[in-house]
Coordinates of C-alpha atoms in Angstrom, one line a residue:
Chain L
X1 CA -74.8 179.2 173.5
X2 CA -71.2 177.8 174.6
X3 CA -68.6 180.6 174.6
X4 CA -64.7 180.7 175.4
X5 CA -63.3 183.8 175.9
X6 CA -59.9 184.4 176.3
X7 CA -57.2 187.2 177.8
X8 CA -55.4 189.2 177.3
X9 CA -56.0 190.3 173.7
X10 CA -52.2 191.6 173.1
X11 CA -49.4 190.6 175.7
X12 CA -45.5 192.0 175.0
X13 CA -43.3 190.4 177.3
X14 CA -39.3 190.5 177.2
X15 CA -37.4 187.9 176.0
X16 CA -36.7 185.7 178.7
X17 CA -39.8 186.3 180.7
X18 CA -42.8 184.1 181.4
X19 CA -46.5 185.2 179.4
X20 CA -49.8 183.6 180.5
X21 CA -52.9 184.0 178.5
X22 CA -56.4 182.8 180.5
X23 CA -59.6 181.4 178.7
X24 CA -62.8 180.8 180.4
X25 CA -65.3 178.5 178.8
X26 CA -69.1 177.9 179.5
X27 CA -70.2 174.4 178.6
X28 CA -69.4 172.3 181.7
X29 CA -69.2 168.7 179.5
X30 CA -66.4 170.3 177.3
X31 CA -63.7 167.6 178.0
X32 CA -60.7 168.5 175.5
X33 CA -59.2 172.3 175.8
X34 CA -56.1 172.4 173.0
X35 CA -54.1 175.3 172.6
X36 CA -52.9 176.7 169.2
X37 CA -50.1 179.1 167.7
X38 CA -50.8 180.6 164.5
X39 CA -47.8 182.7 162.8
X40 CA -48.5 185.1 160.2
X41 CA -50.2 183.9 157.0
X42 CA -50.0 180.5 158.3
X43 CA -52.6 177.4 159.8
X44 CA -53.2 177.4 163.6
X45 CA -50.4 174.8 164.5
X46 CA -51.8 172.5 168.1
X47 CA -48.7 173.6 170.5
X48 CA -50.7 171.7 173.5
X49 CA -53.5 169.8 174.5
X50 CA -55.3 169.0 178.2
X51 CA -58.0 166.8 178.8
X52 CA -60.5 167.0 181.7
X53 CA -59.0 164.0 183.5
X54 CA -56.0 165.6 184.2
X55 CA -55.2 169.0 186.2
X56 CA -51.7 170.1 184.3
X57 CA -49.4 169.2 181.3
X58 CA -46.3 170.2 180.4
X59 CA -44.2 170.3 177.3
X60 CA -41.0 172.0 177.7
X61 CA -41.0 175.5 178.3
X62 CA -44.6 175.3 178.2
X63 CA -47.6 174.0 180.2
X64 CA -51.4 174.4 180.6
X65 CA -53.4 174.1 183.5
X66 CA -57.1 173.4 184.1
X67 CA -59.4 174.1 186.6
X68 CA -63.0 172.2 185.9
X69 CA -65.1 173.8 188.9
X70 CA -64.4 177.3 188.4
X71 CA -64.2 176.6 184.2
X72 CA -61.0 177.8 182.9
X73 CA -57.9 177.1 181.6
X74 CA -54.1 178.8 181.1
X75 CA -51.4 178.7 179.0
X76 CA -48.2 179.0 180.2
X77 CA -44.6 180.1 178.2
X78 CA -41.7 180.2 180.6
X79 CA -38.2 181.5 179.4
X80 CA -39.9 183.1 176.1
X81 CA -38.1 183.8 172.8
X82 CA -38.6 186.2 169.7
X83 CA -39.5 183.2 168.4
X84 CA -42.9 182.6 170.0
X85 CA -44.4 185.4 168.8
X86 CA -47.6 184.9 167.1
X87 CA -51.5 184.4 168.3
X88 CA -52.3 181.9 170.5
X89 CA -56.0 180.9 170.3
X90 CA -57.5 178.3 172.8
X91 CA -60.4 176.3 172.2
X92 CA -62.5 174.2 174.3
X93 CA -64.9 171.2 172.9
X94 CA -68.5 171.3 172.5
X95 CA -70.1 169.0 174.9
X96 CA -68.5 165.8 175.6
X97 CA -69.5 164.1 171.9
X98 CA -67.8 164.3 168.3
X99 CA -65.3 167.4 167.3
X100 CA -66.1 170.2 167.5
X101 CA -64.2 172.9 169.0
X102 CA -64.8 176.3 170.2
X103 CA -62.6 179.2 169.8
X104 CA -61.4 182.0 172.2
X105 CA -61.0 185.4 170.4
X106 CA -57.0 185.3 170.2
X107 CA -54.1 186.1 172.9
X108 CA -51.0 188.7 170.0
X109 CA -48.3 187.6 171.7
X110 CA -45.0 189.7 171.3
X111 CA -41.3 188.7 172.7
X112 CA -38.9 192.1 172.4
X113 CA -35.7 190.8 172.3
Chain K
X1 CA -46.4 162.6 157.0
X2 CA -48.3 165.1 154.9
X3 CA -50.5 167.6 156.5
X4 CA -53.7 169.3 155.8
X5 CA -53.5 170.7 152.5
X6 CA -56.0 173.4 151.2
X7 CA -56.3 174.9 147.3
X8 CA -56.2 177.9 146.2
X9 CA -54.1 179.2 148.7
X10 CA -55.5 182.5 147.6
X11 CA -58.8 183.5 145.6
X12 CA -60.2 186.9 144.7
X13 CA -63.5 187.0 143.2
X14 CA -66.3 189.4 142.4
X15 CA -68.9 190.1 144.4
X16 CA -72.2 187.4 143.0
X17 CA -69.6 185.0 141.6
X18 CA -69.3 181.5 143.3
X19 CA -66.7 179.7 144.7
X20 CA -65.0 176.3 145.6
X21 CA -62.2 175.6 148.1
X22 CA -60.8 172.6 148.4
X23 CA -59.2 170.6 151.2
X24 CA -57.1 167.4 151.5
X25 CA -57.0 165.8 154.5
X26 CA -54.0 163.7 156.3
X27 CA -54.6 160.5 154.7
X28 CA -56.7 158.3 156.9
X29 CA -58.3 161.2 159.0
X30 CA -62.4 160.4 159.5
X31 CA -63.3 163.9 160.4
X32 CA -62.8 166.7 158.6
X33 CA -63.7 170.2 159.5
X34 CA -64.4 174.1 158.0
X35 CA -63.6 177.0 159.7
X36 CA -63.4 180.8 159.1
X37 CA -61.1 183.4 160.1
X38 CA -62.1 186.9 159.4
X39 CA -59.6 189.6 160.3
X40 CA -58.3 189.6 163.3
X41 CA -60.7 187.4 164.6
X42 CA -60.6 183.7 166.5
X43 CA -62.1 180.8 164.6
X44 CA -65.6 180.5 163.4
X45 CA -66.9 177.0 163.0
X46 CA -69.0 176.3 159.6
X47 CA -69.3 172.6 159.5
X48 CA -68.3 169.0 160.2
X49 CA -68.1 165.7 158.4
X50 CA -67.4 162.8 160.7
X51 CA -67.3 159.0 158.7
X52 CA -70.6 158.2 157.0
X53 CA -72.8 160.0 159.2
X54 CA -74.4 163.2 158.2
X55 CA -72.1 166.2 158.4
X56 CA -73.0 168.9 161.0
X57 CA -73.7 171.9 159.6
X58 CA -74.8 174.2 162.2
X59 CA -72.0 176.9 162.1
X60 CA -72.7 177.3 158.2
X61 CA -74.1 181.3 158.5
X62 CA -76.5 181.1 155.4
X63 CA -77.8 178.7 152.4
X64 CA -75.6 180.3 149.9
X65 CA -72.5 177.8 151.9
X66 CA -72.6 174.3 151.6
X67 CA -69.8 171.6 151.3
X68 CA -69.3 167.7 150.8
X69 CA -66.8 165.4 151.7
X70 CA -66.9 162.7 148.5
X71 CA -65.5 159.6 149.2
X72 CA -64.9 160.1 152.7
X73 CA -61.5 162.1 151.6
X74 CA -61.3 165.3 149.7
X75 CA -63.9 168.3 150.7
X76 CA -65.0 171.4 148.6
X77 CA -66.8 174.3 150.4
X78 CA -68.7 176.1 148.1
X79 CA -70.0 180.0 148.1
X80 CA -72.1 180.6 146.1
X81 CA -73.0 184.7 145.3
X82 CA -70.2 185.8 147.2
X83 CA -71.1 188.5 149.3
X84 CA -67.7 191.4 150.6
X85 CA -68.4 189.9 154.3
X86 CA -67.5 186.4 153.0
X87 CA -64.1 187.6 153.0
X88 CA -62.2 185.8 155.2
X89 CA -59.8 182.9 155.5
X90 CA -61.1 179.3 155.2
X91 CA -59.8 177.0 157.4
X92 CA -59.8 173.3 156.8
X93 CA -59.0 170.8 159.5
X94 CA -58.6 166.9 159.7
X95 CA -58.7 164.6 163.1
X96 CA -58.4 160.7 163.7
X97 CA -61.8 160.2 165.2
X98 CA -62.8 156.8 166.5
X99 CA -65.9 156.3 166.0
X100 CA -68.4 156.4 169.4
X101 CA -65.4 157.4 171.1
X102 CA -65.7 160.0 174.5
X103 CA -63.0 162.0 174.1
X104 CA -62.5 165.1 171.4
X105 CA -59.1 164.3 168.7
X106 CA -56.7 166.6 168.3
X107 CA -57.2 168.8 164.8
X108 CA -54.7 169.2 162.4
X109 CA -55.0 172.5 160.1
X110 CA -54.1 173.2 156.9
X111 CA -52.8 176.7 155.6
X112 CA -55.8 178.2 154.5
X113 CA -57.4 179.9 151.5
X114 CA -57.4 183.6 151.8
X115 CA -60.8 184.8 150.0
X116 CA -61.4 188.2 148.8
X117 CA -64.8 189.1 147.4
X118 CA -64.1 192.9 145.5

């Protein structure tokens, strides 16, 4: 069946420096890969988004990239702050019809100040 | 705007009892999704209500889950004989979906209910 799986599972960075977390996915019609933060005891919240049609996006200090033929996508957090730490979970759609999404297993992100 | 909104935020019950969460989507949202988070763990897909079509219900991991969607608004996802693995937390989530339309919408999530079977 379609999997995402996504690395590291824990990544401490200091503040200031740059963390990237890498998921691979398996169905090659997924089309939409979002990326989400979720704090403690809180909802996933969508921090960025990346559709098939384009290669890279970027939102302020932080950008995904996508590469279709070898089937994975990053997340990248330039100049980070104690303040991004939570899990980042990607997820990558099912096929190319309706909604749903499929989850990697969770990237525990940690900025030491 | 209001977001996803989900009630009870938490819910302890006994083992064999049943159960109903409920979740609010943002007004206006077609599709409206379940999820569950066990500890620790990524995002489990349980089912998925899209207009007036017949919900997908693929990811729901035995008969004793079901939900509806009345109205094409409001959705309860109901347990019943709650087994100690169906602790988890239940995620609700809401997208604008165009109907026929190629590309996946982004999905809004609601806080949660945290569910403890004892």
């Amino acid at each position: 069946g379609e999997n995402v799986e996504q690395h590291p599972s824990t990544l401490s960075v200091q503040e200031g420096d740059s963390a990237v977390i890498k998921c691979t996915y398996s169905d090659s019609a997924s089309n939409y890969f979002p990326w989400y933060k979720q704090e403690l005891g809180k909802g996933p919240q969508l921090i960025i988004d990346i559709r098939s049609n384009v290669g890279e996006k970027k939102d302020q200090r932080i950008a995904v990239t996508l590469n279709k033929t070898a089937k994975h996508f990053s997340l990248h957090i330039t100049e980070t702050q104690p303040e991004d730490s939570a899990v980042y979970f990607c997820a990558a759609s099912i096929g190319n019809q309706g909604g749903k999404l499929i989850f990697g297993q969770g990237t525990e992100l940690s900025v030491k100040p | 705007g209001a977001g996803v909104s989900q009630s009870p935020s938490n819910k302890v019950t006994e083992k064999g009892k049943d159960v109903e969460l409920r979740c609010d989507p943002i007004s206006g949202h077609t599709a409206l999704y379940w999820y569950r988070q066990s500890l620790g763990q990524g995002l489990e897909f349980l089912i998925y209500f899209q207009g007036n079509s017949a919900p997908d219900k693929s990811g729901l991991p035995s008969d004793r889950f079901s939900a509806e969607r009345t109205g094409g608004s409001v959705s309860t996802l109901t347990i019943q004989r709650t087994q100690q693995e169906d602790s988890a937390v239940y995620l609700c989530a809401s997208s604008l979906e165009l109907a026929g339309g190629f590309w996946t919408d982004t999905q809004y999530f609601g806080p949660g209910t945290r569910l403890t079977v004892l």
